[in-house]
Amino acid sequence: MHEMAICESIRQTLQAQSKAHNFTRVKRVCLEIGPLAGVEPEALRFGFDVVMRGSVAEGAQLEIIDCHAKAWCMNCAETVPIQQRFDACIKCGSHQLQITAGEELRIKELEVN
Ligand SMILES: [Zn+2]
């Protein structure tokens, strides 16, 4: 399961951060997930609780921030909102879009002790 691997890597990041910044407990993890990241937030939530057991983030609250996907339309020469990866431009219908936002998967904020 893809989401478990993501949780594993979050766990490793948090463990490394706790050593680097001297904290022992993570209370809250704020994750930013783009709609094009290919992640199921529910599966991620489930995996998170399981994977964080025994780590600095055991019992931490997981907050997921949805962000919007955007693309650059070469035809319109401007940024337009998109819903999915192969969407056409909502203004001109062109498929010559370059995704500029929506693929992110990153830790945006941490609340630690
Ligand atoms: Zn366009």
CSV table of N, CA, C and O and ligand atoms in Angstrom, one decimal:
chain,number,residue,atom,x,y,z
A,1,MET,N,0.8,-1.2,0.0
A,1,MET,CA,0.0,0.0,0.0
A,1,MET,C,0.9,1.3,0.0
A,1,MET,O,1.7,1.5,0.9
A,2,HIS,N,0.6,2.1,-1.0
A,2,HIS,CA,1.4,3.3,-1.3
A,2,HIS,C,1.4,4.2,0.0
A,2,HIS,O,2.4,4.8,0.3
A,3,GLU,N,0.2,4.4,0.6
A,3,GLU,CA,0.1,5.3,1.7
A,3,GLU,C,0.9,4.9,2.9
A,3,GLU,O,1.4,5.8,3.6
A,4,MET,N,1.1,3.6,3.1
A,4,MET,CA,2.0,3.1,4.2
A,4,MET,C,3.4,3.6,4.0
A,4,MET,O,4.1,4.0,4.9
A,5,ALA,N,3.9,3.5,2.7
A,5,ALA,CA,5.2,3.9,2.4
A,5,ALA,C,5.4,5.4,2.7
A,5,ALA,O,6.4,5.8,3.2
A,6,ILE,N,4.4,6.1,2.4
A,6,ILE,CA,4.4,7.6,2.6
A,6,ILE,C,4.5,7.8,4.1
A,6,ILE,O,5.3,8.6,4.6
A,7,CYS,N,3.7,7.1,4.9
A,7,CYS,CA,3.7,7.3,6.4
A,7,CYS,C,5.1,6.9,6.9
A,7,CYS,O,5.6,7.5,7.8
A,8,GLU,N,5.7,5.8,6.4
A,8,GLU,CA,7.0,5.4,6.8
A,8,GLU,C,8.0,6.5,6.6
A,8,GLU,O,8.9,6.8,7.4
A,9,SER,N,7.9,7.2,5.5
A,9,SER,CA,8.9,8.2,5.2
A,9,SER,C,8.6,9.5,6.1
A,9,SER,O,9.6,10.1,6.5
A,10,ILE,N,7.4,9.7,6.4
A,10,ILE,CA,7.1,10.8,7.3
A,10,ILE,C,7.7,10.5,8.7
A,10,ILE,O,8.3,11.3,9.3
A,11,ARG,N,7.5,9.2,9.1
A,11,ARG,CA,8.0,8.8,10.4
A,11,ARG,C,9.6,9.0,10.4
A,11,ARG,O,10.1,9.6,11.4
A,12,GLN,N,10.2,8.6,9.4
A,12,GLN,CA,11.7,8.8,9.3
A,12,GLN,C,12.1,10.3,9.4
A,12,GLN,O,13.0,10.7,10.1
A,13,THR,N,11.3,11.1,8.7
A,13,THR,CA,11.6,12.5,8.7
A,13,THR,C,11.4,13.1,10.1
A,13,THR,O,12.2,13.9,10.6
A,14,LEU,N,10.3,12.7,10.8
A,14,LEU,CA,10.0,13.2,12.1
A,14,LEU,C,11.1,12.7,13.1
A,14,LEU,O,11.5,13.5,14.0
A,15,GLN,N,11.5,11.5,13.0
A,15,GLN,CA,12.6,11.0,13.9
A,15,GLN,C,13.8,11.8,13.7
A,15,GLN,O,14.5,12.2,14.7
A,16,ALA,N,14.2,12.0,12.5
A,16,ALA,CA,15.4,12.8,12.2
A,16,ALA,C,15.3,14.2,12.7
A,16,ALA,O,16.2,14.8,13.3
A,17,GLN,N,14.1,14.8,12.5
A,17,GLN,CA,13.9,16.2,12.9
A,17,GLN,C,14.0,16.3,14.5
A,17,GLN,O,14.5,17.3,15.0
A,18,SER,N,13.4,15.3,15.1
A,18,SER,CA,13.4,15.3,16.6
A,18,SER,C,14.9,15.3,17.1
A,18,SER,O,15.2,15.9,18.1
A,19,LYS,N,15.7,14.6,16.4
A,19,LYS,CA,17.2,14.6,16.9
A,19,LYS,C,17.8,15.9,16.5
A,19,LYS,O,18.5,16.5,17.4
A,20,ALA,N,17.5,16.4,15.4
A,20,ALA,CA,18.2,17.7,14.9
A,20,ALA,C,17.7,18.9,15.8
A,20,ALA,O,18.4,19.8,16.0
A,21,HIS,N,16.4,18.8,16.1
A,21,HIS,CA,15.9,20.0,16.8
A,21,HIS,C,15.5,19.8,18.3
A,21,HIS,O,14.9,20.6,18.9
A,22,ASN,N,15.9,18.6,18.8
A,22,ASN,CA,15.7,18.3,20.2
A,22,ASN,C,14.3,18.4,20.7
A,22,ASN,O,14.1,19.0,21.7
A,23,PHE,N,13.4,17.7,20.1
A,23,PHE,CA,12.1,17.6,20.7
A,23,PHE,C,11.8,16.1,20.8
A,23,PHE,O,12.4,15.3,20.2
A,24,THR,N,10.9,15.8,21.8
A,24,THR,CA,10.7,14.3,22.0
A,24,THR,C,9.3,13.9,21.7
A,24,THR,O,9.0,12.7,21.6
A,25,ARG,N,8.5,14.8,21.4
A,25,ARG,CA,7.1,14.5,21.1
A,25,ARG,C,6.5,15.4,20.0
A,25,ARG,O,6.6,16.6,20.1
A,26,VAL,N,5.8,14.7,19.1
A,26,VAL,CA,5.1,15.5,18.1
A,26,VAL,C,3.6,15.5,18.4
A,26,VAL,O,3.1,14.4,18.6
A,27,LYS,N,3.1,16.6,18.6
A,27,LYS,CA,1.6,16.7,19.0
A,27,LYS,C,0.7,16.7,17.7
A,27,LYS,O,-0.4,16.2,17.7
A,28,ARG,N,1.2,17.4,16.7
A,28,ARG,CA,0.4,17.6,15.6
A,28,ARG,C,1.2,17.7,14.3
A,28,ARG,O,2.3,18.3,14.3
A,29,VAL,N,0.8,17.0,13.3
A,29,VAL,CA,1.5,17.0,12.0
A,29,VAL,C,0.5,17.6,11.0
A,29,VAL,O,-0.6,17.1,10.8
A,30,CYS,N,0.9,18.6,10.3
A,30,CYS,CA,0.1,19.2,9.3
A,30,CYS,C,0.6,18.9,7.9
A,30,CYS,O,1.8,19.3,7.6
A,31,LEU,N,-0.1,18.1,7.1
A,31,LEU,CA,0.4,17.7,5.8
A,31,LEU,C,-0.4,18.4,4.7
A,31,LEU,O,-1.6,18.5,4.8
A,32,GLU,N,0.4,18.8,3.7
A,32,GLU,CA,-0.3,19.5,2.6
A,32,GLU,C,-0.3,18.4,1.5
A,32,GLU,O,0.8,17.9,1.1
A,33,ILE,N,-1.4,18.1,1.0
A,33,ILE,CA,-1.6,17.1,-0.1
A,33,ILE,C,-2.3,17.7,-1.3
A,33,ILE,O,-3.4,18.2,-1.2
A,34,GLY,N,-1.6,17.7,-2.4
A,34,GLY,CA,-2.3,18.2,-3.6
A,34,GLY,C,-3.2,17.1,-4.2
A,34,GLY,O,-3.0,15.9,-4.0
A,35,PRO,N,-4.2,17.6,-4.9
A,35,PRO,CA,-5.2,16.6,-5.5
A,35,PRO,C,-4.6,15.7,-6.5
A,35,PRO,O,-5.1,14.7,-6.9
A,36,LEU,N,-3.4,16.1,-7.0
A,36,LEU,CA,-2.7,15.2,-8.1
A,36,LEU,C,-1.6,14.3,-7.5
A,36,LEU,O,-0.9,13.7,-8.2
A,37,ALA,N,-1.5,14.4,-6.2
A,37,ALA,CA,-0.4,13.6,-5.5
A,37,ALA,C,-0.7,12.1,-5.5
A,37,ALA,O,0.1,11.3,-5.3
A,38,GLY,N,-2.0,11.7,-5.8
A,38,GLY,CA,-2.3,10.3,-5.9
A,38,GLY,C,-2.4,9.6,-4.5
A,38,GLY,O,-2.1,8.5,-4.4
A,39,VAL,N,-2.8,10.4,-3.5
A,39,VAL,CA,-2.8,9.9,-2.2
A,39,VAL,C,-4.3,9.9,-1.7
A,39,VAL,O,-5.0,10.9,-1.9
A,40,GLU,N,-4.7,8.8,-1.1
A,40,GLU,CA,-6.0,8.8,-0.5
A,40,GLU,C,-5.9,9.3,1.0
A,40,GLU,O,-5.3,8.6,1.8
A,41,PRO,N,-6.5,10.4,1.3
A,41,PRO,CA,-6.3,11.0,2.6
A,41,PRO,C,-6.8,10.0,3.7
A,41,PRO,O,-6.2,9.9,4.8
A,42,GLU,N,-7.9,9.3,3.4
A,42,GLU,CA,-8.4,8.3,4.5
A,42,GLU,C,-7.4,7.2,4.7
A,42,GLU,O,-7.2,6.8,5.9
A,43,ALA,N,-6.8,6.7,3.7
A,43,ALA,CA,-5.9,5.6,3.8
A,43,ALA,C,-4.6,6.1,4.5
A,43,ALA,O,-4.0,5.4,5.3
A,44,LEU,N,-4.3,7.4,4.3
A,44,LEU,CA,-3.1,8.0,4.9
A,44,LEU,C,-3.4,8.2,6.4
A,44,LEU,O,-2.5,7.9,7.2
A,45,ARG,N,-4.6,8.6,6.7
A,45,ARG,CA,-4.9,8.8,8.1
A,45,ARG,C,-4.8,7.4,8.9
A,45,ARG,O,-4.3,7.4,10.0
A,46,PHE,N,-5.3,6.4,8.3
A,46,PHE,CA,-5.3,5.1,8.9
A,46,PHE,C,-3.9,4.6,9.1
A,46,PHE,O,-3.5,4.2,10.1
A,47,GLY,N,-3.1,4.7,8.0
A,47,GLY,CA,-1.7,4.3,8.0
A,47,GLY,C,-0.9,5.1,9.0
A,47,GLY,O,0.0,4.6,9.7
A,48,PHE,N,-1.2,6.4,9.2
A,48,PHE,CA,-0.5,7.3,10.0
A,48,PHE,C,-0.5,6.8,11.5
A,48,PHE,O,0.6,6.6,12.1
A,49,ASP,N,-1.7,6.5,12.0
A,49,ASP,CA,-1.8,6.0,13.4
A,49,ASP,C,-1.0,4.8,13.6
A,49,ASP,O,-0.3,4.6,14.7
A,50,VAL,N,-1.1,3.8,12.7
A,50,VAL,CA,-0.4,2.6,12.8
A,50,VAL,C,1.1,2.7,12.8
A,50,VAL,O,1.9,2.3,13.6
A,51,VAL,N,1.6,3.5,11.7
A,51,VAL,CA,3.0,3.6,11.5
A,51,VAL,C,3.7,4.4,12.6
A,51,VAL,O,4.8,4.2,13.0
A,52,MET,N,3.0,5.4,13.2
A,52,MET,CA,3.6,6.3,14.2
A,52,MET,C,3.8,5.7,15.5
A,52,MET,O,4.4,6.2,16.4
A,53,ARG,N,3.2,4.5,15.7
A,53,ARG,CA,3.3,3.9,17.0
A,53,ARG,C,4.8,3.6,17.4
A,53,ARG,O,5.5,3.1,16.5
A,54,GLY,N,5.2,4.0,18.6
A,54,GLY,CA,6.5,3.8,19.0
A,54,GLY,C,7.5,4.8,18.5
A,54,GLY,O,8.7,4.7,18.7
A,55,SER,N,7.0,5.8,17.8
A,55,SER,CA,7.9,6.9,17.3
A,55,SER,C,7.6,8.2,18.1
A,55,SER,O,6.7,8.2,19.0
A,56,VAL,N,8.3,9.2,17.8
A,56,VAL,CA,8.1,10.5,18.5
A,56,VAL,C,6.7,11.1,18.2
A,56,VAL,O,6.2,12.0,18.9
A,57,ALA,N,6.1,10.5,17.1
A,57,ALA,CA,4.8,11.1,16.7
A,57,ALA,C,3.6,10.1,17.1
A,57,ALA,O,2.5,10.2,16.6
A,58,GLU,N,3.9,9.2,18.1
A,58,GLU,CA,2.8,8.3,18.5
A,58,GLU,C,1.7,9.1,19.0
A,58,GLU,O,1.8,10.0,19.9
A,59,GLY,N,0.5,8.9,18.6
A,59,GLY,CA,-0.7,9.6,19.0
A,59,GLY,C,-0.9,11.0,18.5
A,59,GLY,O,-1.8,11.7,19.0
A,60,ALA,N,0.0,11.4,17.6
A,60,ALA,CA,-0.1,12.8,17.1
A,60,ALA,C,-1.3,12.9,16.3
A,60,ALA,O,-1.8,12.0,15.7
A,61,GLN,N,-1.8,14.2,16.3
A,61,GLN,CA,-3.0,14.5,15.5
A,61,GLN,C,-2.5,14.8,14.0
A,61,GLN,O,-1.5,15.5,13.8
A,62,LEU,N,-3.2,14.2,13.1
A,62,LEU,CA,-2.8,14.4,11.7
A,62,LEU,C,-3.8,15.4,11.0
A,62,LEU,O,-5.1,15.1,11.1
A,63,GLU,N,-3.3,16.4,10.5
A,63,GLU,CA,-4.2,17.4,9.9
A,63,GLU,C,-3.8,17.4,8.4
A,63,GLU,O,-2.7,17.5,8.0
A,64,ILE,N,-4.8,17.3,7.6
A,64,ILE,CA,-4.5,17.3,6.1
A,64,ILE,C,-5.1,18.5,5.5
A,64,ILE,O,-6.3,18.8,5.6
A,65,ILE,N,-4.3,19.2,4.8
A,65,ILE,CA,-4.7,20.4,4.1
A,65,ILE,C,-4.8,20.1,2.6
A,65,ILE,O,-3.8,19.7,2.0
A,66,ASP,N,-5.9,20.3,2.0
A,66,ASP,CA,-6.1,20.2,0.6
A,66,ASP,C,-5.6,21.4,-0.1
A,66,ASP,O,-6.0,22.5,0.3
A,67,CYS,N,-4.9,21.3,-1.1
A,67,CYS,CA,-4.6,22.5,-1.9
A,67,CYS,C,-5.2,22.3,-3.3
A,67,CYS,O,-5.6,21.2,-3.7
A,68,HIS,N,-5.2,23.4,-4.0
A,68,HIS,CA,-5.8,23.3,-5.4
A,68,HIS,C,-4.8,23.0,-6.5
A,68,HIS,O,-3.6,23.5,-6.4
A,69,ALA,N,-5.2,22.3,-7.5
A,69,ALA,CA,-4.3,22.1,-8.6
A,69,ALA,C,-4.5,23.2,-9.6
A,69,ALA,O,-5.5,23.8,-9.8
A,70,LYS,N,-3.3,23.6,-10.2
A,70,LYS,CA,-3.3,24.6,-11.2
A,70,LYS,C,-2.4,24.2,-12.3
A,70,LYS,O,-1.4,23.4,-12.1
A,71,ALA,N,-2.6,24.8,-13.4
A,71,ALA,CA,-1.7,24.6,-14.6
A,71,ALA,C,-1.6,25.8,-15.4
A,71,ALA,O,-2.4,26.7,-15.4
A,72,TRP,N,-0.5,25.8,-16.1
A,72,TRP,CA,-0.2,26.9,-17.0
A,72,TRP,C,-0.7,26.6,-18.4
A,72,TRP,O,-0.3,25.5,-18.9
A,73,CYS,N,-1.5,27.4,-18.9
A,73,CYS,CA,-2.0,27.1,-20.3
A,73,CYS,C,-1.2,27.9,-21.3
A,73,CYS,O,-1.1,29.1,-21.2
A,74,MET,N,-0.6,27.2,-22.2
A,74,MET,CA,0.3,27.8,-23.2
A,74,MET,C,-0.5,28.7,-24.1
A,74,MET,O,0.0,29.7,-24.6
A,75,ASN,N,-1.7,28.3,-24.4
A,75,ASN,CA,-2.5,29.0,-25.3
A,75,ASN,C,-3.0,30.3,-24.8
A,75,ASN,O,-2.9,31.4,-25.4
A,76,CYS,N,-3.5,30.3,-23.5
A,76,CYS,CA,-4.0,31.5,-22.9
A,76,CYS,C,-2.8,32.3,-22.3
A,76,CYS,O,-3.0,33.5,-21.9
A,77,ALA,N,-1.7,31.7,-22.1
A,77,ALA,CA,-0.5,32.3,-21.4
A,77,ALA,C,-0.9,32.7,-20.0
A,77,ALA,O,-0.6,33.9,-19.6
A,78,GLU,N,-1.7,31.9,-19.3
A,78,GLU,CA,-1.9,32.2,-17.9
A,78,GLU,C,-2.2,30.9,-17.1
A,78,GLU,O,-2.4,29.9,-17.7
A,79,THR,N,-2.3,31.1,-15.8
A,79,THR,CA,-2.5,30.0,-14.9
A,79,THR,C,-4.0,29.7,-14.8
A,79,THR,O,-4.7,30.7,-14.5
A,80,VAL,N,-4.4,28.5,-15.0
A,80,VAL,CA,-5.8,28.2,-14.8
A,80,VAL,C,-6.0,27.0,-13.8
A,80,VAL,O,-5.1,26.2,-13.6
A,81,PRO,N,-7.2,27.0,-13.1
A,81,PRO,CA,-7.4,25.9,-12.2
A,81,PRO,C,-7.7,24.6,-12.9
A,81,PRO,O,-8.4,24.6,-13.9
A,82,ILE,N,-7.3,23.5,-12.4
A,82,ILE,CA,-7.7,22.2,-13.0
A,82,ILE,C,-8.2,21.3,-11.9
A,82,ILE,O,-7.8,21.5,-10.7
A,83,GLN,N,-8.9,20.2,-12.2
A,83,GLN,CA,-9.4,19.3,-11.3
A,83,GLN,C,-8.5,18.0,-11.3
A,83,GLN,O,-8.2,17.4,-10.2
A,84,GLN,N,-8.2,17.6,-12.5
A,84,GLN,CA,-7.4,16.4,-12.6
A,84,GLN,C,-6.3,16.6,-13.6
A,84,GLN,O,-6.2,17.5,-14.3
A,85,ARG,N,-5.4,15.5,-13.6
A,85,ARG,CA,-4.2,15.6,-14.4
A,85,ARG,C,-4.4,15.9,-15.9
A,85,ARG,O,-3.7,16.7,-16.4
A,86,PHE,N,-5.3,15.3,-16.5
A,86,PHE,CA,-5.5,15.5,-18.0
A,86,PHE,C,-6.6,16.4,-18.4
A,86,PHE,O,-7.1,16.3,-19.5
A,87,ASP,N,-7.0,17.2,-17.5
A,87,ASP,CA,-8.0,18.2,-17.8
A,87,ASP,C,-7.6,19.2,-18.9
A,87,ASP,O,-6.4,19.5,-19.1
A,88,ALA,N,-8.6,19.6,-19.6
A,88,ALA,CA,-8.4,20.7,-20.6
A,88,ALA,C,-8.5,22.0,-19.9
A,88,ALA,O,-9.1,22.1,-18.8
A,89,CYS,N,-8.0,23.0,-20.6
A,89,CYS,CA,-8.1,24.4,-20.0
A,89,CYS,C,-9.5,24.8,-20.0
A,89,CYS,O,-10.3,24.6,-20.9
A,90,ILE,N,-10.0,25.4,-18.8
A,90,ILE,CA,-11.4,25.7,-18.7
A,90,ILE,C,-11.7,27.0,-19.5
A,90,ILE,O,-12.9,27.2,-19.8
A,91,LYS,N,-10.7,27.7,-20.0
A,91,LYS,CA,-11.0,28.9,-20.8
A,91,LYS,C,-11.0,28.6,-22.3
A,91,LYS,O,-11.9,29.1,-23.0
A,92,CYS,N,-10.0,27.8,-22.7
A,92,CYS,CA,-9.9,27.7,-24.2
A,92,CYS,C,-10.0,26.2,-24.6
A,92,CYS,O,-10.1,25.9,-25.8
A,93,GLY,N,-10.1,25.3,-23.7
A,93,GLY,CA,-10.2,23.9,-24.1
A,93,GLY,C,-8.9,23.2,-24.5
A,93,GLY,O,-8.9,22.0,-24.9
A,94,SER,N,-7.8,23.9,-24.5
A,94,SER,CA,-6.6,23.4,-24.9
A,94,SER,C,-6.1,22.3,-24.0
A,94,SER,O,-6.3,22.4,-22.8
A,95,HIS,N,-5.3,21.3,-24.5
A,95,HIS,CA,-4.7,20.3,-23.6
A,95,HIS,C,-3.3,20.6,-23.4
A,95,HIS,O,-2.6,19.8,-22.8
A,96,GLN,N,-2.8,21.7,-23.9
A,96,GLN,CA,-1.4,22.0,-23.7
A,96,GLN,C,-1.2,22.7,-22.4
A,96,GLN,O,-0.9,23.9,-22.3
A,97,LEU,N,-1.4,21.9,-21.3
A,97,LEU,CA,-1.3,22.5,-20.0
A,97,LEU,C,-0.1,21.9,-19.3
A,97,LEU,O,0.2,20.7,-19.4
A,98,GLN,N,0.6,22.8,-18.5
A,98,GLN,CA,1.7,22.3,-17.7
A,98,GLN,C,1.3,22.5,-16.3
A,98,GLN,O,1.0,23.6,-15.8
A,99,ILE,N,1.3,21.4,-15.5
A,99,ILE,CA,0.9,21.4,-14.1
A,99,ILE,C,1.9,22.2,-13.3
A,99,ILE,O,3.1,22.0,-13.4
A,100,THR,N,1.4,23.2,-12.6
A,100,THR,CA,2.3,24.0,-11.8
A,100,THR,C,2.0,23.8,-10.3
A,100,THR,O,2.8,24.1,-9.4
A,101,ALA,N,0.8,23.3,-9.9
A,101,ALA,CA,0.6,23.1,-8.5
A,101,ALA,C,-0.4,21.9,-8.4
A,101,ALA,O,-1.2,21.7,-9.3
A,102,GLY,N,-0.4,21.2,-7.3
A,102,GLY,CA,-1.3,20.1,-7.0
A,102,GLY,C,-0.7,18.8,-6.8
A,102,GLY,O,-1.3,17.8,-6.5
A,103,GLU,N,0.7,18.7,-7.0
A,103,GLU,CA,1.3,17.4,-6.8
A,103,GLU,C,2.1,17.4,-5.5
A,103,GLU,O,2.8,16.4,-5.2
A,104,GLU,N,1.9,18.4,-4.7
A,104,GLU,CA,2.7,18.5,-3.5
A,104,GLU,C,2.2,17.4,-2.4
A,104,GLU,O,1.1,17.1,-2.4
A,105,LEU,N,3.2,17.0,-1.7
A,105,LEU,CA,3.0,16.1,-0.5
A,105,LEU,C,4.1,16.5,0.4
A,105,LEU,O,5.2,16.1,0.3
A,106,ARG,N,3.8,17.3,1.4
A,106,ARG,CA,4.8,17.8,2.3
A,106,ARG,C,4.3,18.1,3.6
A,106,ARG,O,3.1,18.4,3.8
A,107,ILE,N,5.2,18.1,4.6
A,107,ILE,CA,4.9,18.5,5.9
A,107,ILE,C,4.9,20.0,6.0
A,107,ILE,O,6.0,20.6,5.7
A,108,LYS,N,3.8,20.6,6.3
A,108,LYS,CA,3.7,22.0,6.3
A,108,LYS,C,4.0,22.6,7.7
A,108,LYS,O,4.6,23.7,7.8
A,109,GLU,N,3.6,21.9,8.7
A,109,GLU,CA,3.7,22.4,10.0
A,109,GLU,C,3.8,21.3,11.0
A,109,GLU,O,3.2,20.2,10.8
A,110,LEU,N,4.6,21.5,12.1
A,110,LEU,CA,4.7,20.5,13.1
A,110,LEU,C,4.4,21.2,14.5
A,110,LEU,O,4.9,22.3,14.7
A,111,GLU,N,3.7,20.6,15.3
A,111,GLU,CA,3.6,21.1,16.7
A,111,GLU,C,4.3,20.1,17.6
A,111,GLU,O,3.9,18.9,17.6
A,112,VAL,N,5.3,20.6,18.3
A,112,VAL,CA,6.1,19.6,19.1
A,112,VAL,C,6.2,20.0,20.5
A,112,VAL,O,5.9,21.2,20.9
A,113,ASN,N,6.7,19.1,21.3
A,113,ASN,CA,7.0,19.4,22.7
A,113,ASN,C,8.5,19.3,22.9
A,113,ASN,O,9.1,18.3,22.4
B,1,ZN,ZN,-6.3,28.0,-22.2
